[in-house]
PDB file of C-alpha atoms in Angstrom:
ATOM      1  CA  MET A 156      13.953  -9.770  15.963  1.00 68.00           C
ATOM      2  CA  ILE A 157      11.778  -7.689  12.851  1.00 77.00           C
ATOM      3  CA  LYS A 158       8.837  -6.642  14.438  1.00 78.00           C
ATOM      4  CA  ALA A 159       5.851  -4.114  12.835  1.00 83.00           C
ATOM      5  CA  GLU A 160       4.700  -1.297  15.039  1.00 88.00           C
ATOM      6  CA  ARG A 161       3.207   1.928  14.849  1.00 90.00           C
ATOM      7  CA  ILE A 162       4.989   4.836  14.816  1.00 89.00           C
ATOM      8  CA  LYS A 163       5.238   7.600  17.255  1.00 85.00           C
ATOM      9  CA  SER A 164       5.800  11.346  16.944  1.00 84.00           C
ATOM     10  CA  ASP A 165       9.040  10.734  18.748  1.00 84.00           C
ATOM     11  CA  ARG A 166      10.495   9.096  16.236  1.00 86.00           C
ATOM     12  CA  SER A 167       9.386  11.220  13.187  1.00 88.00           C
ATOM     13  CA  ILE A 168      13.175  12.282  12.517  1.00 91.00           C
ATOM     14  CA  GLU A 169      13.866   9.385  12.126  1.00 93.00           C
ATOM     15  CA  CYS A 170      11.414   7.892  10.103  1.00 94.00           C
ATOM     16  CA  MET A 171      11.953  11.300   7.562  1.00 94.00           C
ATOM     17  CA  GLN A 172      15.746  10.409   7.494  1.00 94.00           C
ATOM     18  CA  PHE A 173      14.426   6.665   6.691  1.00 96.00           C
ATOM     19  CA  TYR A 174      12.409   8.104   3.804  1.00 96.00           C
ATOM     20  CA  GLN A 175      14.911  10.481   2.639  1.00 95.00           C
ATOM     21  CA  HIS A 176      17.389   7.286   2.076  1.00 96.00           C
ATOM     22  CA  VAL A 177      15.260   5.240   0.269  1.00 96.00           C
ATOM     23  CA  ILE A 178      14.787   8.351  -2.102  1.00 95.00           C
ATOM     24  CA  ALA A 179      18.330   9.071  -2.657  1.00 94.00           C
ATOM     25  CA  ASP A 180      19.351   5.449  -2.712  1.00 95.00           C
ATOM     26  CA  THR A 181      17.303   3.017  -4.579  1.00 93.00           C
ATOM     27  CA  PRO A 182      18.175   2.355  -7.499  1.00 90.00           C
ATOM     28  CA  ASP A 183      15.926   3.505 -10.272  1.00 90.00           C
ATOM     29  CA  MET A 184      13.873   5.634  -7.991  1.00 90.00           C
ATOM     30  CA  ASP A 185      13.796   8.134 -11.081  1.00 87.00           C
ATOM     31  CA  GLN A 186      12.267   5.562 -13.297  1.00 87.00           C
ATOM     32  CA  TYR A 187       9.653   3.566 -10.817  1.00 89.00           C
ATOM     33  CA  GLY A 188       8.841   6.016  -7.749  1.00 89.00           C
ATOM     34  CA  ARG A 189       9.840   8.920  -8.576  1.00 92.00           C
ATOM     35  CA  TRP A 190       9.794  10.043  -5.328  1.00 93.00           C
ATOM     36  CA  LYS A 191      12.042  13.559  -4.824  1.00 92.00           C
ATOM     37  CA  ASN A 192      13.355  14.713  -1.761  1.00 89.00           C
ATOM     38  CA  GLY A 193      11.236  17.808  -0.800  1.00 88.00           C
ATOM     39  CA  LEU A 194       8.328  17.111  -2.976  1.00 89.00           C
ATOM     40  CA  TYR A 195       6.827  13.624  -2.281  1.00 93.00           C
ATOM     41  CA  PRO A 196       7.206  12.048   0.453  1.00 94.00           C
ATOM     42  CA  THR A 197       7.645  15.107   2.160  1.00 91.00           C
ATOM     43  CA  GLU A 198       8.009  16.006   6.022  1.00 91.00           C
ATOM     44  CA  LYS A 199       4.754  17.060   6.540  1.00 93.00           C
ATOM     45  CA  ASP A 200       3.575  14.324   4.897  1.00 93.00           C
ATOM     46  CA  ILE A 201       5.055  11.909   7.200  1.00 94.00           C
ATOM     47  CA  GLU A 202       4.494  14.169   9.928  1.00 94.00           C
ATOM     48  CA  ARG A 203       0.504  14.315   9.092  1.00 94.00           C
ATOM     49  CA  TYR A 204       0.594  10.192   8.562  1.00 96.00           C
ATOM     50  CA  ILE A 205       2.231   9.873  12.274  1.00 95.00           C
ATOM     51  CA  GLU A 206      -0.657  12.376  13.495  1.00 94.00           C
ATOM     52  CA  LYS A 207      -3.344  10.611  12.641  1.00 94.00           C
ATOM     53  CA  GLY A 208      -2.138   7.149  13.857  1.00 95.00           C
ATOM     54  CA  ALA A 209      -1.226   5.553  10.205  1.00 96.00           C
ATOM     55  CA  MET A 210       2.552   5.088  10.274  1.00 97.00           C
ATOM     56  CA  TYR A 211       3.695   2.054  10.530  1.00 96.00           C
ATOM     57  CA  VAL A 212       7.515   0.433  10.157  1.00 96.00           C
ATOM     58  CA  LEU A 213       9.199  -2.986  10.496  1.00 94.00           C
ATOM     59  CA  ALA A 214      12.115  -2.283  12.602  1.00 92.00           C
ATOM     60  CA  GLU A 215      15.102  -4.763  13.751  1.00 89.00           C
ATOM     61  CA  ASP A 216      16.888  -3.318  16.867  1.00 86.00           C
ATOM     62  CA  ASP A 217      15.022  -0.278  16.496  1.00 83.00           C
ATOM     63  CA  ALA A 218      16.431   0.563  13.029  1.00 91.00           C
ATOM     64  CA  ILE A 219      13.740   0.997  10.308  1.00 96.00           C
ATOM     65  CA  ILE A 220      13.909  -1.689   7.474  1.00 96.00           C
ATOM     66  CA  GLY A 221      10.329  -0.532   5.897  1.00 97.00           C
ATOM     67  CA  ALA A 222       7.618   2.021   6.098  1.00 97.00           C
ATOM     68  CA  MET A 223       4.683   2.342   5.097  1.00 97.00           C
ATOM     69  CA  ALA A 224       0.782   4.672   5.766  1.00 97.00           C
ATOM     70  CA  VAL A 225      -1.985   2.967   6.336  1.00 98.00           C
ATOM     71  CA  THR A 226      -5.169   5.574   6.142  1.00 98.00           C
ATOM     72  CA  MET A 227      -8.504   4.423   7.018  1.00 98.00           C
ATOM     73  CA  ASN A 228     -10.726   5.636   4.246  1.00 97.00           C
ATOM     74  CA  GLN A 229      -9.990   6.709   0.737  1.00 97.00           C
ATOM     75  CA  GLY A 230      -9.876  10.334  -0.925  1.00 94.00           C
ATOM     76  CA  ASP A 231     -11.543  11.744  -3.876  1.00 94.00           C
ATOM     77  CA  ASP A 232      -9.080  10.508  -6.114  1.00 93.00           C
ATOM     78  CA  TYR A 233     -10.192   7.439  -5.818  1.00 96.00           C
ATOM     79  CA  HIS A 234     -14.062   7.540  -6.627  1.00 96.00           C
ATOM     80  CA  SER A 235     -13.508   7.537 -10.721  1.00 95.00           C
ATOM     81  CA  ILE A 236     -11.800   3.938 -10.371  1.00 97.00           C
ATOM     82  CA  HIS A 237     -14.309   0.905 -10.982  1.00 96.00           C
ATOM     83  CA  TRP A 238     -14.143  -1.063  -7.892  1.00 97.00           C
ATOM     84  CA  ALA A 239     -15.246  -4.250  -7.530  1.00 96.00           C
ATOM     85  CA  LEU A 240     -16.916  -3.376  -4.066  1.00 92.00           C
ATOM     86  CA  PRO A 241     -18.646  -0.359  -4.534  1.00 94.00           C
ATOM     87  CA  LEU A 242     -18.004   1.152  -1.064  1.00 97.00           C
ATOM     88  CA  ALA A 243     -18.060   4.050   0.815  1.00 97.00           C
ATOM     89  CA  ASP A 244     -15.210   5.915   1.539  1.00 98.00           C
ATOM     90  CA  ASP A 245     -14.841   4.919   5.279  1.00 97.00           C
ATOM     91  CA  GLU A 246     -15.120   1.586   4.157  1.00 98.00           C
ATOM     92  CA  VAL A 247     -11.784   1.185   2.867  1.00 98.00           C
ATOM     93  CA  SER A 248      -8.118   1.361   4.033  1.00 98.00           C
ATOM     94  CA  VAL A 249      -5.353   2.530   1.905  1.00 98.00           C
ATOM     95  CA  ILE A 250      -2.002   2.275   1.753  1.00 98.00           C
ATOM     96  CA  HIS A 251       0.651   5.136   1.318  1.00 97.00           C
ATOM     97  CA  VAL A 252       4.263   5.824   1.151  1.00 97.00           C
ATOM     98  CA  LEU A 253       5.038   2.127   1.224  1.00 97.00           C
ATOM     99  CA  ALA A 254       9.212   1.842   1.001  1.00 96.00           C
ATOM    100  CA  VAL A 255      11.726  -0.377   2.089  1.00 96.00           C
ATOM    101  CA  ARG A 256      15.302   0.307   2.749  1.00 96.00           C
ATOM    102  CA  PRO A 257      17.918  -0.056  -0.289  1.00 96.00           C
ATOM    103  CA  GLU A 258      20.129  -2.289   1.008  1.00 96.00           C
ATOM    104  CA  ASP A 259      17.133  -4.633   2.247  1.00 95.00           C
ATOM    105  CA  GLN A 260      15.088  -4.798  -1.054  1.00 93.00           C
ATOM    106  CA  GLY A 261      14.303  -8.201  -2.121  1.00 92.00           C
ATOM    107  CA  ARG A 262      14.124  -9.403   0.832  1.00 94.00           C
ATOM    108  CA  GLY A 263      10.401 -10.253   0.934  1.00 95.00           C
ATOM    109  CA  PHE A 264       9.854  -7.037   3.525  1.00 96.00           C
ATOM    110  CA  GLY A 265       7.656  -5.528   1.234  1.00 96.00           C
ATOM    111  CA  GLU A 266       5.497  -8.295   1.016  1.00 96.00           C
ATOM    112  CA  ARG A 267       5.695  -8.069   5.084  1.00 96.00           C
ATOM    113  CA  LEU A 268       4.482  -4.999   4.814  1.00 97.00           C
ATOM    114  CA  ILE A 269       1.610  -5.334   2.989  1.00 97.00           C
ATOM    115  CA  GLU A 270       0.679  -8.198   5.272  1.00 97.00           C
ATOM    116  CA  GLU A 271       0.573  -5.837   7.918  1.00 96.00           C
ATOM    117  CA  ALA A 272      -1.713  -3.516   6.027  1.00 97.00           C
ATOM    118  CA  VAL A 273      -3.748  -6.347   5.424  1.00 97.00           C
ATOM    119  CA  LEU A 274      -4.368  -7.072   9.193  1.00 96.00           C
ATOM    120  CA  ILE A 275      -4.680  -3.369  10.338  1.00 97.00           C
ATOM    121  CA  ALA A 276      -7.344  -3.278   7.524  1.00 98.00           C
ATOM    122  CA  ARG A 277      -9.208  -6.288   8.808  1.00 97.00           C
ATOM    123  CA  ASN A 278      -8.704  -5.124  12.431  1.00 97.00           C
ATOM    124  CA  ALA A 279     -10.833  -1.853  11.417  1.00 97.00           C
ATOM    125  CA  GLY A 280     -13.415  -4.035   9.890  1.00 98.00           C
ATOM    126  CA  LYS A 281     -12.583  -2.776   6.560  1.00 98.00           C
ATOM    127  CA  LYS A 282     -14.008  -4.583   3.561  1.00 98.00           C
ATOM    128  CA  ALA A 283     -11.041  -3.866   1.170  1.00 98.00           C
ATOM    129  CA  LEU A 284      -7.610  -2.296   0.596  1.00 98.00           C
ATOM    130  CA  ARG A 285      -6.410  -0.272  -1.783  1.00 98.00           C
ATOM    131  CA  LEU A 286      -3.714   1.525  -3.207  1.00 98.00           C
ATOM    132  CA  ASP A 287      -2.426   3.255  -6.411  1.00 97.00           C
ATOM    133  CA  ALA A 288       0.924   3.487  -8.048  1.00 96.00           C
ATOM    134  CA  LEU A 289       2.732   4.949 -10.835  1.00 95.00           C
ATOM    135  CA  ALA A 290       1.717   3.405 -14.085  1.00 95.00           C
ATOM    136  CA  GLY A 291       5.211   2.470 -15.105  1.00 93.00           C
ATOM    137  CA  ASN A 292       6.097   0.834 -11.570  1.00 94.00           C
ATOM    138  CA  THR A 293       6.429  -2.101 -12.685  1.00 94.00           C
ATOM    139  CA  PRO A 294       8.023  -3.966  -9.497  1.00 93.00           C
ATOM    140  CA  ALA A 295       5.572  -2.415  -7.600  1.00 95.00           C
ATOM    141  CA  HIS A 296       2.906  -3.777  -9.822  1.00 96.00           C
ATOM    142  CA  HIS A 297       4.280  -7.338  -9.573  1.00 96.00           C
ATOM    143  CA  LEU A 298       3.980  -7.124  -6.062  1.00 96.00           C
ATOM    144  CA  TYR A 299       1.026  -6.139  -5.562  1.00 97.00           C
ATOM    145  CA  ALA A 300      -0.639  -8.882  -7.793  1.00 97.00           C
ATOM    146  CA  LYS A 301       1.999 -11.660  -6.040  1.00 97.00           C
ATOM    147  CA  LYS A 302      -0.150 -10.466  -2.790  1.00 97.00           C
ATOM    148  CA  GLY A 303      -3.745 -10.654  -4.347  1.00 98.00           C
ATOM    149  CA  PHE A 304      -4.503  -7.491  -5.450  1.00 98.00           C
ATOM    150  CA  ALA A 305      -6.048  -6.765  -8.449  1.00 98.00           C
ATOM    151  CA  TYR A 306      -5.557  -3.526 -10.894  1.00 98.00           C
ATOM    152  CA  ARG A 307      -9.047  -2.164 -11.185  1.00 98.00           C
ATOM    153  CA  GLY A 308      -8.331   1.146 -13.253  1.00 97.00           C
ATOM    154  CA  LYS A 309      -5.547   4.095 -14.094  1.00 96.00           C
ATOM    155  CA  GLN A 310      -6.093   7.790 -14.024  1.00 96.00           C
ATOM    156  CA  ASN A 311      -3.977  10.841 -14.920  1.00 95.00           C
ATOM    157  CA  LEU A 312      -2.999  12.922 -11.786  1.00 93.00           C
ATOM    158  CA  TYR A 313      -0.956  15.606 -10.884  1.00 89.00           C
ATOM    159  CA  ALA A 314       1.524  15.330  -8.407  1.00 87.00           C
ATOM    160  CA  GLU A 315       4.255  17.802  -7.626  1.00 84.00           C
ATOM    161  CA  ASN A 316       6.924  14.670  -7.909  1.00 84.00           C
ATOM    162  CA  THR A 317       5.977  13.640 -11.132  1.00 88.00           C
ATOM    163  CA  GLY A 318       3.670  16.064 -12.695  1.00 88.00           C
ATOM    164  CA  TRP A 319       0.865  14.758 -14.879  1.00 95.00           C
ATOM    165  CA  THR A 320       1.088  11.387 -15.009  1.00 93.00           C
ATOM    166  CA  ASP A 321      -0.668   7.944 -15.452  1.00 94.00           C
ATOM    167  CA  PHE A 322      -1.441   6.240 -11.561  1.00 96.00           C
ATOM    168  CA  PHE A 323      -2.451   2.437 -11.319  1.00 97.00           C
ATOM    169  CA  PHE A 324      -5.281   1.999  -8.936  1.00 98.00           C
ATOM    170  CA  PHE A 325      -5.160  -1.827  -6.799  1.00 98.00           C
ATOM    171  CA  GLU A 326      -7.902  -3.427  -4.913  1.00 98.00           C
ATOM    172  CA  LEU A 327      -7.869  -6.166  -2.450  1.00 98.00           C
ATOM    173  CA  GLU A 328     -10.863  -7.633  -0.834  1.00 97.00           C
ATOM    174  CA  LEU A 329     -11.024  -8.483   2.519  1.00 97.00           C
TER     175      LEU A 329
END
């Protein structure tokens, strides 16, 4: 049985190994996600999400199929976007590091993770769910559009794993 759950610190090593596997074995990672082991997401990134209670996984028989972080506010990078809803940072949830195990990609688990994020945000009383993705990550853009997210703008931002690059921002009104 596949179930969604908030991950606890006793599974942080397993969670990081999941991301290492995703980075190493996802076809076209260099083109679409551009995640790199040791640069993004780092072990500290994952541990921080777990400590905040923001890390969630889809698991089957305790094996992680997919994972994401859902934070209960947005950061400064989101302020310059022209959102449909002008909301305070704490009225928004944001999806980060959404990933599906390479051998399970294309089986609807990314959609299931987004559905869980919507439930998490709604249950927390948030008014919008937002996220960002690399401008060239067209498979992710299609997934977000399919799940009802609207494109709201782009910014050129610096990240350790990409350097300066364009990010697209998306919003789902809740």
